[in-house]
Short mmCIF file of C-alpha atoms and ligand atoms in Angstrom, two decimals:
data_model
loop_
_atom_site.label_atom_id
_atom_site.label_comp_id
_atom_site.label_asym_id
_atom_site.label_seq_id
_atom_site.Cartn_x
_atom_site.Cartn_y
_atom_site.Cartn_z
CA MET A 1 0.10 -0.17 0.09
CA ARG A 2 1.48 3.46 -0.92
CA SER A 3 0.57 5.37 2.30
CA LEU A 4 1.97 2.40 4.30
CA ASP A 5 5.48 2.61 2.46
CA GLU A 6 5.29 6.33 2.36
CA PHE A 7 4.98 6.33 6.07
CA ALA A 8 7.73 3.74 6.65
CA GLY A 9 10.04 5.68 4.38
CA GLU A 10 9.67 8.81 6.01
CA LYS A 11 10.32 7.50 9.21
CA LEU A 12 13.29 5.62 7.75
CA ALA A 13 14.65 9.16 6.13
CA ALA A 14 14.22 10.95 9.44
CA LEU A 15 16.50 8.27 11.01
CA GLU A 16 19.11 8.44 8.52
CA ARG A 17 19.31 12.26 8.86
CA ALA A 18 19.87 11.69 12.74
CA GLN A 19 22.19 8.83 12.19
CA LEU A 20 19.97 6.49 14.01
CA ARG A 21 18.91 4.21 11.19
CA ARG A 22 20.10 0.67 12.26
CA THR A 23 20.67 -2.07 9.89
CA PRO A 24 21.76 -5.74 10.89
CA VAL A 25 24.94 -6.54 9.53
CA VAL A 26 25.65 -10.48 8.55
CA THR A 27 28.09 -11.55 11.19
CA ALA A 28 29.43 -15.10 11.32
CA ARG A 29 31.09 -15.92 14.71
CA ALA A 30 33.84 -18.44 15.48
CA GLY A 31 34.83 -18.19 19.27
CA ILE A 32 36.10 -14.54 19.87
CA TRP A 33 36.56 -13.94 16.13
CA SER A 34 33.53 -12.39 13.91
CA GLU A 35 33.41 -12.17 10.21
CA ARG A 36 31.81 -9.23 8.73
CA ASP A 37 31.98 -8.04 5.02
CA GLY A 38 34.75 -10.43 4.54
CA ARG A 39 36.92 -9.32 7.24
CA ARG A 40 37.89 -11.12 10.33
CA LEU A 41 37.49 -9.01 13.40
CA LEU A 42 38.21 -9.61 17.34
CA SER A 43 34.97 -8.77 18.79
CA PHE A 44 34.41 -7.22 22.03
CA SER A 45 30.61 -6.69 21.24
CA CYS A 46 29.44 -10.24 22.17
CA ASN A 47 27.65 -11.16 25.23
CA ASP A 48 28.89 -14.66 25.45
CA TYR A 49 31.02 -13.68 28.19
CA LEU A 50 32.08 -17.35 29.07
CA ASN A 51 32.40 -18.35 25.14
CA MET A 52 29.74 -21.08 26.07
CA SER A 53 27.81 -20.84 23.11
CA GLN A 54 30.83 -22.54 20.98
CA HIS A 55 32.08 -24.80 23.86
CA PRO A 56 32.18 -28.17 22.47
CA ASP A 57 30.49 -29.83 25.37
CA VAL A 58 27.70 -27.26 24.97
CA VAL A 59 27.53 -28.07 21.12
CA ALA A 60 27.55 -31.68 21.94
CA ALA A 61 24.73 -31.36 24.42
CA ALA A 62 22.52 -29.41 21.68
CA ILE A 63 23.35 -31.88 18.91
CA GLU A 64 22.20 -34.81 21.31
CA ALA A 65 18.99 -33.24 22.36
CA THR A 66 18.01 -32.56 18.71
CA ALA A 67 18.71 -35.88 17.94
CA ARG A 68 16.63 -37.30 20.75
CA TYR A 69 13.87 -34.71 20.85
CA GLY A 70 13.85 -32.94 17.57
CA VAL A 71 14.28 -29.19 16.73
CA GLY A 72 11.25 -27.38 18.11
CA ALA A 73 8.96 -27.82 21.04
CA GLY A 74 5.74 -27.81 18.96
CA ALA A 75 3.20 -26.06 21.29
CA SER A 76 3.50 -23.74 24.22
CA ARG A 77 4.67 -25.24 27.52
CA LEU A 78 0.80 -25.60 28.86
CA VAL A 79 0.06 -27.56 25.83
CA THR A 80 2.61 -30.15 24.80
CA GLY A 81 5.87 -27.99 24.46
CA ASN A 82 7.02 -28.80 28.03
CA HIS A 83 9.65 -31.30 27.03
CA PRO A 84 11.51 -33.17 29.77
CA LEU A 85 14.67 -30.95 29.75
CA TYR A 86 12.78 -28.10 31.26
CA ALA A 87 12.38 -29.65 34.55
CA GLU A 88 16.10 -30.11 35.03
CA LEU A 89 17.01 -26.57 33.75
CA GLU A 90 14.55 -25.06 36.19
CA SER A 91 15.76 -26.79 39.30
CA ARG A 92 19.48 -25.98 38.31
CA LEU A 93 18.64 -22.24 37.72
CA ALA A 94 16.69 -22.39 41.38
CA ARG A 95 19.71 -24.14 43.05
CA LEU A 96 22.39 -21.63 41.36
CA LYS A 97 20.21 -18.64 42.58
CA GLY A 98 19.22 -20.24 45.94
CA THR A 99 15.34 -20.07 45.52
CA GLU A 100 12.54 -22.61 45.86
CA ALA A 101 11.64 -22.52 41.96
CA ALA A 102 12.34 -21.31 38.82
CA CYS A 103 10.41 -20.77 35.47
CA VAL A 104 11.98 -20.49 32.04
CA PHE A 105 10.45 -18.05 29.35
CA GLY A 106 10.82 -18.00 25.55
CA SER A 107 13.64 -14.97 26.01
CA GLY A 108 14.80 -12.57 28.66
CA TYR A 109 12.64 -9.64 26.89
CA LEU A 110 9.48 -12.05 27.03
CA ALA A 111 10.50 -12.91 30.77
CA ASN A 112 10.17 -9.18 31.84
CA THR A 113 7.10 -8.43 29.69
CA GLY A 114 5.21 -11.44 31.17
CA ILE A 115 6.41 -11.27 34.71
CA ILE A 116 5.60 -7.64 35.34
CA PRO A 117 1.96 -7.63 34.21
CA ALA A 118 1.50 -10.62 36.27
CA LEU A 119 2.36 -9.10 39.56
CA ALA A 120 1.14 -5.48 38.97
CA GLY A 121 -1.99 -3.78 37.58
CA VAL A 122 -3.73 -0.35 37.53
CA ASP A 123 -3.64 0.00 41.23
CA ASP A 124 -0.30 -0.66 41.56
CA LEU A 125 2.98 1.46 41.58
CA ILE A 126 6.04 0.44 39.80
CA LEU A 127 9.62 2.25 40.30
CA ILE A 128 12.35 1.48 37.66
CA ASP A 129 15.88 2.58 37.43
CA GLU A 130 16.13 4.96 34.54
CA PHE A 131 18.83 2.96 33.02
CA SER A 132 17.12 -0.23 33.06
CA HIS A 133 16.67 -2.73 30.14
CA ALA A 134 13.89 -1.54 27.48
CA CYS A 135 12.15 -4.85 28.41
CA ILE A 136 11.71 -3.79 31.81
CA HIS A 137 10.04 -0.30 30.62
CA ALA A 138 8.17 -2.50 28.28
CA GLY A 139 6.84 -4.78 30.97
CA ALA A 140 5.77 -2.14 33.29
CA LYS A 141 3.66 -0.15 30.35
CA LEU A 142 2.07 -3.39 29.79
CA SER A 143 0.73 -4.05 33.35
CA GLY A 144 -1.06 -0.56 33.33
CA ALA A 145 0.61 0.35 36.92
CA GLU A 146 1.39 3.88 37.75
CA VAL A 147 5.37 3.99 36.68
CA HIS A 148 8.02 6.29 38.28
CA LEU A 149 11.51 6.46 36.91
CA TYR A 150 14.24 6.98 39.61
CA ARG A 151 17.49 8.60 38.52
CA HIS A 152 20.08 5.94 38.00
CA ALA A 153 21.04 3.96 41.38
CA ASP A 154 19.73 7.22 43.22
CA MET A 155 18.56 5.71 46.52
CA THR A 156 17.15 8.87 47.80
CA HIS A 157 15.33 9.78 44.53
CA ALA A 158 13.72 6.24 44.65
CA GLU A 159 12.70 6.93 48.63
CA GLU A 160 11.19 10.32 47.56
CA ILE A 161 8.78 8.38 45.15
CA LEU A 162 7.91 5.60 47.49
CA ALA A 163 7.39 8.02 50.22
CA ALA A 164 5.22 10.33 47.82
CA HIS A 165 3.27 7.42 46.19
CA ARG A 166 3.28 4.14 48.08
CA THR A 167 0.39 4.71 50.46
CA ALA A 168 -2.00 5.43 47.77
CA LYS A 169 -1.15 2.16 45.71
CA LYS A 170 -2.15 -1.29 46.62
CA ARG A 171 1.17 -3.03 45.83
CA ALA A 172 4.87 -1.40 44.64
CA LEU A 173 7.57 -3.25 42.45
CA ILE A 174 11.02 -1.99 42.33
CA ALA A 175 12.65 -3.21 39.12
CA THR A 176 16.18 -2.79 38.01
CA ASP A 177 18.81 -4.25 36.05
CA GLY A 178 21.52 -6.03 38.37
CA VAL A 179 24.35 -5.32 35.64
CA PHE A 180 23.47 -2.23 33.92
CA SER A 181 23.73 -3.41 30.11
CA MET A 182 25.26 -0.30 28.57
CA ASP A 183 27.14 0.95 31.80
CA GLY A 184 28.52 -2.16 33.23
CA ASP A 185 28.01 -0.85 36.73
CA LEU A 186 25.98 -2.95 39.43
CA ALA A 187 22.90 -2.06 40.97
CA PRO A 188 22.93 -1.14 44.71
CA LEU A 189 20.92 -4.18 45.43
CA ALA A 190 21.55 -4.30 49.04
CA ALA A 191 20.31 -0.78 49.48
CA LEU A 192 17.18 -1.38 47.17
CA SER A 193 16.30 -4.30 49.17
CA ALA A 194 16.38 -2.62 52.39
CA LEU A 195 14.20 0.29 50.70
CA ALA A 196 11.87 -2.28 49.30
CA GLN A 197 11.35 -3.90 52.67
CA ARG A 198 10.76 -0.60 54.45
CA TYR A 199 8.05 0.14 51.83
CA ASP A 200 6.51 -3.13 51.53
CA ALA A 201 7.63 -3.27 47.77
CA TRP A 202 8.68 -6.14 45.94
CA LEU A 203 12.36 -6.07 44.25
CA LEU A 204 12.99 -7.49 40.68
CA ALA A 205 16.68 -7.76 39.63
CA ASP A 206 17.33 -8.25 35.84
CA ASP A 207 20.48 -10.15 36.01
CA ALA A 208 20.96 -10.78 32.15
CA HIS A 209 24.72 -9.59 32.49
CA GLY A 210 25.34 -10.97 35.85
CA LEU A 211 24.44 -14.62 35.61
CA GLY A 212 27.71 -16.54 35.04
CA VAL A 213 30.15 -13.68 35.65
CA ILE A 214 29.38 -11.86 38.86
CA GLY A 215 29.38 -13.53 42.58
CA GLY A 216 31.30 -16.93 41.33
CA GLY A 217 28.66 -17.15 38.42
CA ARG A 218 25.83 -16.92 40.83
CA GLY A 219 25.04 -13.11 39.80
CA SER A 220 24.71 -9.87 41.07
CA SER A 221 22.70 -10.70 43.86
CA PHE A 222 25.75 -12.55 45.07
CA ALA A 223 28.19 -9.61 44.54
CA ASN A 224 31.25 -9.20 46.94
CA GLY A 225 30.77 -12.48 48.73
CA SER A 226 27.32 -11.37 50.08
CA ARG A 227 23.84 -11.96 49.42
CA ALA A 228 21.04 -9.59 48.66
CA GLU A 229 17.59 -10.32 49.62
CA VAL A 230 16.05 -10.14 46.08
CA PRO A 231 12.73 -12.03 45.72
CA LEU A 232 12.51 -11.76 42.04
CA GLN A 233 15.45 -12.96 40.26
CA MET A 234 15.27 -12.65 36.59
CA GLY A 235 17.77 -13.22 33.79
CA THR A 236 18.58 -14.75 30.59
CA LEU A 237 20.19 -17.56 28.89
CA SER A 238 21.53 -15.82 26.14
CA LYS A 239 24.50 -14.08 27.35
CA ALA A 240 26.97 -15.81 29.56
CA VAL A 241 25.05 -19.10 29.30
CA GLY A 242 25.49 -18.86 25.55
CA ALA A 243 22.11 -20.39 24.52
CA TYR A 244 18.69 -18.85 24.93
CA GLY A 245 15.71 -18.09 26.87
CA GLY A 246 14.79 -16.18 30.00
CA TYR A 247 14.06 -17.09 33.62
CA LEU A 248 12.62 -16.12 36.80
CA CYS A 249 13.83 -17.51 39.95
CA ALA A 250 11.36 -17.01 43.11
CA SER A 251 9.32 -18.65 45.39
CA HIS A 252 7.12 -21.83 44.65
CA ALA A 253 4.18 -19.44 44.76
CA VAL A 254 5.39 -16.69 42.51
CA ILE A 255 6.71 -19.12 40.04
CA ASP A 256 3.29 -21.14 40.00
CA LEU A 257 1.44 -17.87 39.57
CA MET A 258 3.75 -17.26 36.59
CA ARG A 259 2.97 -20.41 35.08
CA THR A 260 -0.52 -19.88 35.23
CA ARG A 261 -0.63 -16.07 34.65
CA ALA A 262 2.04 -14.69 32.71
CA ARG A 263 0.96 -14.20 29.11
CA THR A 264 4.41 -14.62 27.44
CA PHE A 265 4.69 -17.95 29.21
CA ILE A 266 1.12 -19.10 28.26
CA TYR A 267 0.71 -17.85 24.79
CA SER A 268 4.24 -18.71 23.00
CA THR A 269 5.78 -21.82 21.88
CA GLY A 270 8.25 -23.56 24.33
CA LEU A 271 11.98 -23.34 23.76
CA PRO A 272 13.81 -25.69 21.24
CA PRO A 273 14.92 -28.65 23.20
CA PRO A 274 18.58 -28.19 21.90
CA VAL A 275 18.43 -24.63 23.46
CA ILE A 276 17.53 -25.90 26.85
CA ALA A 277 20.09 -28.89 26.73
CA ALA A 278 23.08 -26.44 25.78
CA ALA A 279 21.80 -24.03 28.76
CA ILE A 280 22.15 -27.03 30.96
CA ALA A 281 25.63 -27.85 29.78
CA ALA A 282 26.77 -24.32 30.20
CA LEU A 283 25.25 -24.20 33.68
CA ASP A 284 27.04 -27.11 34.66
CA ILE A 285 30.37 -25.79 33.49
CA ILE A 286 29.70 -22.46 35.34
CA GLU A 287 28.73 -24.41 38.61
CA ARG A 288 31.91 -26.44 38.45
CA ASP A 289 34.54 -23.72 37.58
CA PRO A 290 34.00 -20.36 39.45
CA VAL A 291 37.49 -19.47 38.63
CA TYR A 292 36.69 -19.52 34.70
CA ALA A 293 33.31 -17.47 35.61
CA ALA A 294 35.84 -14.58 36.99
CA GLU A 295 37.92 -14.23 33.99
CA PRO A 296 35.32 -11.80 31.86
CA LEU A 297 35.46 -9.24 34.95
CA ARG A 298 39.55 -9.83 35.25
CA LYS A 299 40.01 -9.04 31.46
CA ALA A 300 37.40 -6.05 31.95
CA ARG A 301 39.27 -4.69 34.56
CA LEU A 302 42.77 -4.83 32.96
CA PHE A 303 41.31 -2.93 30.05
CA ALA A 304 39.95 -0.19 32.42
CA ARG A 305 43.26 -0.10 34.19
CA TYR A 306 45.07 0.71 30.96
CA LEU A 307 42.73 3.44 30.40
CA ASN A 308 42.70 4.88 33.90
CA LEU A 309 38.83 4.56 33.91
CA PRO A 310 36.73 3.47 37.11
CA GLU A 311 37.45 -0.17 38.18
CA ALA A 312 35.25 -2.44 36.04
CA GLN A 313 32.41 -3.99 37.93
CA SER A 314 31.23 -6.21 35.50
CA ALA A 315 32.39 -7.56 32.13
CA ILE A 316 31.01 -4.63 30.30
CA VAL A 317 33.25 -1.49 29.82
CA PRO A 318 31.43 1.86 28.22
CA VAL A 319 33.99 4.26 26.82
CA ILE A 320 31.51 7.36 26.48
CA VAL A 321 32.16 9.29 23.42
CA GLY A 322 29.33 11.80 23.16
CA ALA A 323 28.17 12.46 19.79
CA THR A 324 26.49 9.85 17.66
CA ASP A 325 28.99 10.65 14.68
CA ALA A 326 31.81 10.22 16.77
CA ALA A 327 30.88 7.10 18.21
CA LEU A 328 30.45 5.69 14.75
CA ALA A 329 33.76 6.84 13.67
CA ALA A 330 35.41 5.44 16.60
CA SER A 331 33.90 2.25 15.87
CA GLU A 332 35.07 2.31 12.15
CA LEU A 333 38.59 3.19 13.44
CA LEU A 334 38.73 0.21 15.39
CA ARG A 335 37.28 -1.91 12.79
CA ASP A 336 40.13 -0.79 10.47
CA GLU A 337 42.49 -2.12 13.31
CA GLY A 338 40.78 -5.54 13.31
CA PHE A 339 38.56 -5.28 16.39
CA LEU A 340 34.80 -5.37 16.34
CA VAL A 341 33.11 -2.68 18.82
CA VAL A 342 29.77 -1.71 17.88
CA ALA A 343 28.74 1.74 18.70
CA ILE A 344 25.61 2.34 20.88
CA ARG A 345 23.58 5.33 20.18
CA PRO A 346 20.32 6.81 21.50
CA PRO A 347 17.75 5.79 22.20
CA THR A 348 19.52 2.70 23.64
CA VAL A 349 21.52 5.30 25.66
CA PRO A 350 20.53 8.97 26.55
CA ALA A 351 21.07 11.58 24.05
CA GLY A 352 24.94 13.08 23.92
CA THR A 353 26.16 9.76 25.43
CA ALA A 354 26.93 7.73 22.51
CA ARG A 355 29.56 5.19 23.25
CA LEU A 356 31.74 2.23 22.62
CA ARG A 357 30.60 -0.70 24.68
CA PHE A 358 33.44 -3.23 25.41
CA ALA A 359 32.18 -6.72 26.27
CA PHE A 360 35.03 -8.89 27.64
CA THR A 361 34.95 -12.67 27.45
CA ALA A 362 37.03 -15.34 29.32
CA GLN A 363 38.97 -16.23 26.31
CA HIS A 364 40.46 -12.73 25.24
CA PRO A 365 44.07 -12.74 25.25
CA ASN A 366 45.74 -10.13 27.17
CA ALA A 367 48.12 -8.95 24.54
CA ASP A 368 44.94 -7.87 22.13
CA ILE A 369 43.35 -6.20 25.33
CA ALA A 370 46.56 -4.09 25.87
CA ARG A 371 46.67 -3.30 22.02
CA LEU A 372 42.84 -2.52 21.82
CA ALA A 373 43.50 -0.35 25.04
CA ASP A 374 46.35 1.52 23.70
CA ILE A 375 44.44 2.37 20.23
CA VAL A 376 41.36 3.52 22.21
CA ARG A 377 43.59 5.82 24.42
CA MET A 378 45.76 7.75 21.76
CA ARG A 379 43.26 7.67 18.77
CA VAL A 380 39.88 7.67 20.35
CA LEU A 381 40.43 9.55 23.96
CA ARG A 382 43.48 11.15 22.43
CA HIS A 383 45.35 11.19 25.87
C1 PLP B 1 19.43 -6.25 30.82
C2 PLP B 1 18.95 -7.13 30.00
N1 PLP B 1 17.54 -7.70 30.22
C3 PLP B 1 16.98 -8.35 29.13
C4 PLP B 1 17.57 -8.46 28.16
C5 PLP B 1 16.84 -9.49 27.10
O1 PLP B 1 17.19 -10.86 27.07
P1 PLP B 1 16.93 -11.68 25.95
O2 PLP B 1 17.91 -11.27 24.84
O3 PLP B 1 17.17 -12.97 26.24
O4 PLP B 1 15.57 -11.25 25.33
C6 PLP B 1 18.82 -7.96 27.59
C7 PLP B 1 19.38 -7.90 26.51
O5 PLP B 1 19.24 -8.64 25.49
C8 PLP B 1 19.45 -7.37 28.63
O6 PLP B 1 20.54 -6.68 28.41
#
């Protein structure tokens, strides 16, 4: 239809003018290497922090599950898609996170857009750290609850909102990334937990970038050897676990509620058996080898030290460039030096904070990290 194509074309032209048009680039991955446009690049943009997506044991588990159960789940989990591997994965996740139960969703995005509306509605209040992932914001919007953003990691601001609005609302939920995906810092989960308890609010931490990396692999609720009281521990199996799928670890009652009320659980097909088998195999390795799980953070710290940046708190280190065109130019410069570091632009990050986002994996050689840091220091930061 003409009006439809005109609409799309005008939108695209406006995005192009603002340098905000995005296009997927074909990328073939082999370990820490990525091939793009015929060039082999050392990737610092994959969230495969433990390189599990290509680990021989993980790949073998996926192949074996495919041979045994087939490729697809065939239906939603409440129909016939609840194949036998789910129970094993869920009990492992609950064990790792120290909760009574766990529930696996189709993806992290589907998890948050299912969990939040199953817990909160029009009579309720939701507080969100402003830098939280898009799927937390989407889940909150879908719930119909009154949503307030608090300034990033600002406990005083969060408390002001609770003091002003909590009593007028039936229930309250505080939602935050555990590790912030574009900044790499950790949420103040212990302080958030205390605040939540003072105001009878429920705390949800999205540990997409913490599982497998922080706290001996158990995630950001276990950072620095302590344990924050987080009743809703959500995350994804697509990053350090190297597979796909989202999860919630919580009490029996909450998990049972998800299984019967979360719309993204009920109305979406179960995950393919090989994906679940791969996640189980990867969790096996993570549980067995916390020293390996500590490697991405060690590498990120090394890089941050070379650049005199604040100590890295996770496997993610941002270098804020500012303008979108400068971030794109810096990414191209690194590509010409053999590195893949994708520029992150608004609206993923606030206007004026376009950046290079470096993601470190266990297998990045130290010598390459040093060379990358040298180039960034001299040619991007210019000091
Ligand atoms: C913090 C955070 N939450 C959720 C997600 C979504 O997870 P998934 O890719 O499994 O949908 C991501 C990234 O993709 C993320 O960075």
